Each structure stands twice: as C-alpha cells, then as structure tokens.
Amino acid sequence: MKAVLALTLITVTLTVAALTYAAPQAQLPGRPKSSSAKSDGLPPVAKVTKGFERVVSTADGAASLYTIWKRDRDAQLIAQLPHDFEKQRFLIVATVASGDSQAGVYSIWHSGVRRPAQYYYWKRYDKQLALVIPNLNVRSRGDDQSKAATARVNTDTVVLTTPIIAKGPKGEPVIDLDNVLVKQSSNFFGNFVRGANMKLATLDSAKAFPGNIEVTIGFPRISGQLASVHYSILVPPKDKTFKPRIADRRVGYYHVGYDDSSKNDGESQRIRYAYRWNVEKADPKLRLSPPKRPIVYYIEHTTPIRYRRWVREGILAWNKAFEKVGIVGAIEVYQQDAATGAHMDKDPEDSRYSFVRWTNANMGFAIGPVHVHPETGQIFEADIVMDEGFLSGWVRAHISTELASAAMAGMNAETVQWLNEHPGWDPRVRLAAPADRPGVIAYLRAVSQGTAAGMSVPPTAGPDVWSPMNLQACHDGCRTVCMPGYAEHVKHARIALDIGLLTGVAAESDDGDSESVLDGLPESFVGPLLKDVIMHETGHTMGLRHNWRGSALYSFAEINSKEMRGKKPHGSTVMDYTPTNIIVEDGELVQGDYTMIDIGPYDFWAIEWGYGDNPDETLKRAGQKEHAFIAEEGSSGPDPRAKVWEFGENSLDYADARIKYVHHVRQKLLEKGIKDGEPWAKVRRLYGSLLGAQLSACRTASNWIGGVYFHRHVKGDEAVTEDPVIPAPVDRQRRALQFLVENAFRDEAFDLRPEVLRKLGTQQWFDTNWRDEQDTPIHDRILGVQASVLTMILNPTKLRRVFDNELRAAEDEETLTIPEILQTLRKEIWSELDAGDSQLISSLRRGLQREHLDRMIALGTGLDMPGAAGETLASLARGELRWLRGRLSVPLTDDMDPYTRAHLDDANERVTRALEATYSRRR
C-alpha cells in the first residue's frame, strides 16, 4: 500500500512539474488557450472607458502599441492590448524623472530591484494577466534534448498580476494600467517609492506611439517631497539581416549575454553579443557605399542656437571612422526647429527617433543611453542628453563637497567598505565640518545597511562623492555621467581666464572685434569642449564603453608642444574622461589643445571591429599601444594610467603641472581673482577650489603607489612586448610618494599668508549658506586634506598592491615596499625630531603629527587591516612607534615653545602606553 501511495505521489509531482516547466504559451487545465478565447462576463471596452480620453500622440494618428485611454483628474489609465499580445515581448524602462539628485540620469537601482531596462511578456490566466520576465540568462543552442532540459530548469518569473477588466472588439484583454504602474510601482522602483502616498498620484504625461508607450507618474515620497517616475514600454525591432557579433574583452563594447548550457568544452559557457547598430552598405560591391539605412539623430529644438554647431560636429565626427570600413554618411543629423517647424512632428520620447536632448537641471551631466534588443544586442534607438549646467553647475558646490569628491575619486570598493567601518580614516568624515561629522557617520552607516532612504544627505557623503562607479548600472544603461568633472574643470577655466592663463583665446572686447563669448567664456574654448562631450556620448550610442587608457597615449610634454597642438587629438579616444588642459607655460612647454579636438586612433579601431567585415583580423592589432583598453572598473583598479580626470603617459607630470597652476593662481588671487564690487566670499570659494585641485593632484600621484600596468592583449596579438600584469616603475612610485610628502605634509604647500587668510569671509545668505562659519576653519580644513592623503597611502587596497608587487618584481628589480613607505612618512612628518629643530613645531605640523601617531598606534595595537599585509603592517607600525619613543624620550627644556612642549610630552606618553599595552596583550 505504501509503495502504491509513493508511486502515486511521484506521478503527481512529475505531472505538476511538466505543467510548470512548459513553454510560456502553455496553459493550466481549464484555462483559456489563447487570448482569442471567450472571456465570459467581461464588459466591452467602450463601457469601461466612458469619461476617458483616448491618447493619440502621432501626427498621422497611426495605431499605437497599446490603445490607451486616460482620465487626468484621478490619474487613471486603461490599456487595450493587441490581439496577439501573448506572442509579444517588450521592454519596460523605468526611470526616476524627478525628486532625486540623479533624476533622468540612471534607471533606478535601489535595493531589491535591479532591472533598469527589463524584458517582459504578458501571460493570461483566465481573467488575470501576469507580467512575466523570460529567462534569457540561460539558454541552449544545442539539440532538442538540451533545449528541453534547459527550459525545464531555467523557468520564467512572474513579477505581478492585474485583472482583465474588459475586452476589445476581437476579444483583446483590457487592463487597468495604473494598477500596474502606480499601485505596483515598487516592482520597478523598489525603495524609491517605499511609503509614497500614491493616493495623491498624478498623471503627468501619457503618450502612445506605434512602437512604444510613455507614461510619467507624479507623487509625494515618504518624506513628502514631490517626485515622479517615467515608464517606457516598447517592443524592440529584430532585423533579419542583423548578425550578432561575439564581444571581445580587448575592445570596449557594451554587450548582452547569456549562458549556453550546451557548451561543454571546459571553457566559459557565457556568450556575449556586442551592442551594435545594423549599419550595412547599400551596395556591398562598392569600396565606399552609402548606408542602406543611416543612423539618424535629431537635435531637439530646446538646444540653444549658440551650441547647435558644436553639437552637430560632435556627432558627425564619427562618420570618419565609418568611412574607414567603407560606409559613407553612416550618420545623419537634422535640426528640429520650433521657429520654422522643421521636424517638429517628431517627439523625442517616440522610440522611432534618436534625439539629442538639452536640459538645464544645473547638474552638469551628459548621458548617452541606448535601447537594444536583449537577445541580439542590436541597437535600435539612442538618445544623447546634455545638461547645460556643466558650464556653471559645479561652481555652486560646497567646498567640503568638492574636497571630498577629490579625495574619494577612484577609491576601491574594498577600501570604501573598510572606511564605513573606520570613520576616523574616512575623508568623507574628516573633510566635513566637526559639527557635521556625527551625521556623516550615521548616514554612511545607514547607506551600508540599506536604511538611508529619507535621510538628509550631508555635503561630503552624497552618492556623487563616494559611491564607486556602479559597473553593472553603467553597463546596462550604456551611459555616462561626467558630473562633476567637466563642470569643475570649466570652473577652473573661468579662474584661468581671470588670471590670464587662457592663451590663444580672447574674450570679447569693448569694440566687439574679438570672438564670440558663450556664457562668459570664449567660444574657441567652450565650443571644442562641448564637441568633445558630444563625441563621447555619441560613442556610447555607437555601443562603445569608457576607455580609461585613452589619456595615456602621449607624454605630457608631447601634448603641450607645437608639433601636436591643433594637429591631432592628444589621446587615443574620446571615451576617456580627460580634464581641461590648462598649464602655466615655462619655456619647455607650450599651451596645448584645451580638450580633445577629434576622435582618436582607438575610436577608429573600435568602429572597425564593431562594424567592419573582418573583426578577427582587426583584433590582432589589439596589442598596439594606441588600441589599449581598460573600462569602468579601471577607475578603481591598479593601473595608474587608467584613471579619470588626468592625462599623459606619466600622469605625475600632469600632477606637477596642476600644482604649479594652483600656486600660480594663489599668488594672483587677491590681485586678479576678485574685482572691485565683488564680495570677499569669492576669494574663499576660489581658495577652496584650488585646495580641491591640489587634493586632486595628490590623488593622481597616489595612484602610482602600488601601481600595476595591466594589459588585455592575448597570446598571438601583434606588437606585444609586455606581460599582462607588470609592477609600475619603482622610480615613478617613489616620485609619487615624494610628491605627496611635498604637496600635502609641508606648511608651505598651502600658501597660508595672513593677507589671504584674512580675506576668506562669507556672505551667509539665509536661503543658501547660512551655516557657513564666518571665519574659515583653517586648521580643520588643512588637517582634513592631510588626513585624506594619509588614507590614500595607508588603506587596505593600496597596501595589498604594494605587498603583492614585491613578489611580481624580477630578481634584479627594485620595488617599493611597505617599510619604505612607513619610513618615508615618518621621516617627513616628524622631521623636526631628526633635525634637532623641535623648539618650535607649527600648529599645522602638530596636527599632522598627532594624526600620524593616531594611525601608527591604531595599526600597532590591533586595528583590523584586512589582507595578507595586515599582520606585517602591525609589526612594522610597532617598529615606527619604537623609533618615535627613542626620539621623544629626551628632556624637554623650559625655553621650548609651550605648544610644542605639551605636544611632544603627550606624544611620548601615548607612544609609551601604546607599546606597553601591545606587549601586555601579546604575552
């Protein structure tokens, strides 16, 4: 009897399993087999849409993807799906439209939801529709048995359900669309809509086009702040002539991917298809042929007339790369114009058209998102969004925000997590005002725990400051955010113009004979800069990823030479983030181009691989230095040549030039930096900006310590002479360490003249900066910078890389070691003890010495520094403490400065007790 019962149970289990793992169109017994089946009891659509307005958004009245009715007064939406809806797969792109610091930039990636652009289909269950995500991540290209086995295990996922409220003329299901997009919005936006009062939701916009539906919903968030979210529902086209191209890590293309379960050759099962347009020759027999179907962009009519020329040139620059693969005029650009009516029948939100859109959100960003078919990687629509705030937005940044951004840029995720647990080492904490530090610590702790929603964001702790680049978000969105970098460098261009450093450009004179001025800067400066940004974003819409190796093709001297200026771009690619090139000329260098003037050799090569006919042959040249590629992860990786906002094959030369610029401007700050009638608060702001530039230069130098040259080439590539992983030259690492010593730890590095410090006032407007101290907290700010530089050197990631480089070095090759780093820091920071000049130690030096002592005591007495270098570091730190005890245990004389005497006496006591505690615990 038991055996029969067991057999029965097994039979039932197998039957249910077979039904569960059936294809998406299969139905459970008793349910309709298709959408055309009779739906008893459902009213006609005309009945449920009484009092509603049908949404028609196309000029010609063409049928839309869904037939939509709206009722604005209570934000109601009704949608009639097409007759064959169960065969239709579509994308829903969910984006925060307002109420967030990055509104319109990233599709939402709040905790619990990681679907910025997800593929779906509708599945009918009697009078319910289920929104289902097809499992595209695991597939089989093998035989029927392999496909069946794969489908049985890797099933689809139901996200939500909604009732069918009526039927169309042919039985099409009609649903309450706002039930999906409003009431169940947490499925798309996670914590962003948590606690939102959806009873007050408004229908801000609803548009229906042949290939897509666009809906914007407004609501108050849990904090009461008004916000809005945007939905794009669209069916991606699938061209029969498009051939997916397997992505290769040697060239930087975004990609879609899946695991092929039928691939069992011992290698990875992952298959990746590069993002590419379907650009084909109209006549394949011709060496140079027009495209069968060009890539067409429309410049939105909101783009200011003064910028349209440069936007157009930035897009069309890529045609030269397509000509190299035999396609002439692959890209076309048309100007939408409200005055003439040209192309005003085209809506930027219509997925049939690619637009350059202009905003003025004062955020200083540019993005290049694309829409691709998730099964093939075919790009079918792209937009470039340019925010005018890049010309002025960062000027309004708080000084502490600017400093924290400089300190945290490129910080590895491992170190960021460690800093969350050790706030005393954290630049976000140390650069905050003392009164704000508890709030910063609490906020960062909440961020790490996922409970920060609704909390006020401290100036030094916002996501723009500290969040490591979300690589998956960048990849899925195929977009870039260049705030605040461009805006920051434009601000320094304004400073340089006032000081007289912008040579080769001229502002408009009183008689109007000089060149045009765009927003206070010469067009010959702003125009090429805008073209550079547009070239970068257009590259993204071609499928290209960032390439942080682009700025390291030429030496700094070559970039700033007569031979290169105006003749060729000073990097290998526009897909890098390169700063504005402004230098103080010294005879050896001449002012080079301020920005990239054209696409570079890597860009030509990447387009050749993506759109040419012989990608395998193209890849053989990956080892050439002008084709080097490191993507987003390189910004926090070990290669010092692959960082953002620096350039030159040896970026230490750039760092030196940056410091020279800082000192030059500081000397002229009171004379030329401020005009009669301007408030002294401007000097305070400018000094803070220069301090940020100084800290950025220190960050650039710090990247060389423990640096590793990284190459993506493979065995057999042409022109390859180097191993894939090589320690950076030891002389550059030592030079970097000395750079930090000289430009962060010495008093003279900060130009603290009384005549400057006495001008650092503030206006304290009650609607903006009323919390600013009337007297600038000089000691706190300088010590915050110095503490941040110490963290750049002494952090888990940095020390691990230094330690590993000792093994990578060849037998006869010198290497920078952890003991050398610690000794160099100690000798510099406590140089007064070595020189016998401890009668008077300045207040800034005493603060730096206390900071250094705090860290050595922490490291020597058990601070958790993860990794293999941790214990070694603890032993070395105790050795540093013993050295200090030997120097500090000397008699202190009565004629010694009282501050210095108290400082040295206290330091001696702390070192002695720390060593005693260590020995006691370790016995």
mmCIF file of C-alpha atoms in Angstrom, residues 389-403 405-406 484-499 502 519-521 525-526 529 580 582 658 661 665 673 682 684-693 696:
data_model
loop_
_atom_site.group_PDB
_atom_site.id
_atom_site.type_symbol
_atom_site.label_atom_id
_atom_site.label_comp_id
_atom_site.label_asym_id
_atom_site.label_seq_id
_atom_site.Cartn_x
_atom_site.Cartn_y
_atom_site.Cartn_z
ATOM 1 C CA GLY A 389 24.838 73.022 -16.047
ATOM 2 C CA PHE A 390 28.243 71.644 -16.989
ATOM 3 C CA LEU A 391 29.166 75.275 -17.679
ATOM 4 C CA SER A 392 28.240 76.515 -14.231
ATOM 5 C CA GLY A 393 26.783 73.793 -12.019
ATOM 6 C CA TRP A 394 29.870 72.846 -10.030
ATOM 7 C CA VAL A 395 30.528 76.486 -9.096
ATOM 8 C CA ARG A 396 27.695 76.133 -6.624
ATOM 9 C CA ALA A 397 29.189 73.082 -4.954
ATOM 10 C CA HIS A 398 30.069 73.346 -1.278
ATOM 11 C CA ILE A 399 33.827 73.449 -0.646
ATOM 12 C CA SER A 400 33.686 70.376 1.587
ATOM 13 C CA THR A 401 31.776 68.519 -1.149
ATOM 14 C CA GLU A 402 34.429 69.450 -3.680
ATOM 15 C CA LEU A 403 37.238 68.297 -1.395
ATOM 16 C CA SER A 405 34.939 64.318 -4.251
ATOM 17 C CA ALA A 406 38.636 64.851 -4.933
ATOM 18 C CA PRO A 484 31.059 66.988 -11.663
ATOM 19 C CA GLY A 485 34.304 66.603 -13.575
ATOM 20 C CA TYR A 486 33.629 68.766 -16.640
ATOM 21 C CA ALA A 487 31.870 71.427 -14.612
ATOM 22 C CA GLU A 488 34.780 71.543 -12.162
ATOM 23 C CA HIS A 489 37.314 71.986 -14.948
ATOM 24 C CA VAL A 490 35.191 74.627 -16.678
ATOM 25 C CA LYS A 491 35.185 76.487 -13.382
ATOM 26 C CA HIS A 492 38.989 76.415 -13.342
ATOM 27 C CA ALA A 493 38.930 77.697 -16.916
ATOM 28 C CA ARG A 494 36.966 80.705 -15.691
ATOM 29 C CA ILE A 495 39.566 81.221 -12.968
ATOM 30 C CA ALA A 496 42.390 80.871 -15.515
ATOM 31 C CA LEU A 497 40.703 83.418 -17.800
ATOM 32 C CA ASP A 498 40.573 85.968 -14.976
ATOM 33 C CA ILE A 499 44.199 85.285 -14.058
ATOM 34 C CA LEU A 502 43.891 81.092 -21.213
ATOM 35 C CA ASP A 519 28.259 82.120 -21.190
ATOM 36 C CA GLY A 520 31.242 84.193 -20.142
ATOM 37 C CA LEU A 521 33.896 82.070 -21.873
ATOM 38 C CA PHE A 525 37.325 77.282 -25.613
ATOM 39 C CA VAL A 526 33.715 76.298 -24.906
ATOM 40 C CA LEU A 529 34.826 71.339 -25.092
ATOM 41 C CA THR A 580 40.701 70.607 -19.386
ATOM 42 C CA ILE A 582 45.381 74.446 -18.760
ATOM 43 C CA ARG A 658 48.426 71.077 -11.660
ATOM 44 C CA TYR A 661 48.799 76.083 -11.656
ATOM 45 C CA VAL A 665 46.723 81.327 -9.171
ATOM 46 C CA GLY A 673 40.872 86.767 -8.802
ATOM 47 C CA LYS A 682 34.587 84.779 -3.792
ATOM 48 C CA ARG A 684 37.076 81.960 -0.007
ATOM 49 C CA ARG A 685 35.355 79.947 -2.732
ATOM 50 C CA LEU A 686 38.337 80.216 -5.080
ATOM 51 C CA TYR A 687 40.800 79.202 -2.381
ATOM 52 C CA GLY A 688 38.616 76.166 -1.635
ATOM 53 C CA SER A 689 38.554 75.259 -5.330
ATOM 54 C CA LEU A 690 42.324 75.497 -5.534
ATOM 55 C CA LEU A 691 42.589 73.311 -2.449
ATOM 56 C CA GLY A 692 40.363 70.801 -4.281
ATOM 57 C CA ALA A 693 42.656 70.938 -7.322
ATOM 58 C CA SER A 696 43.054 66.003 -6.889
#
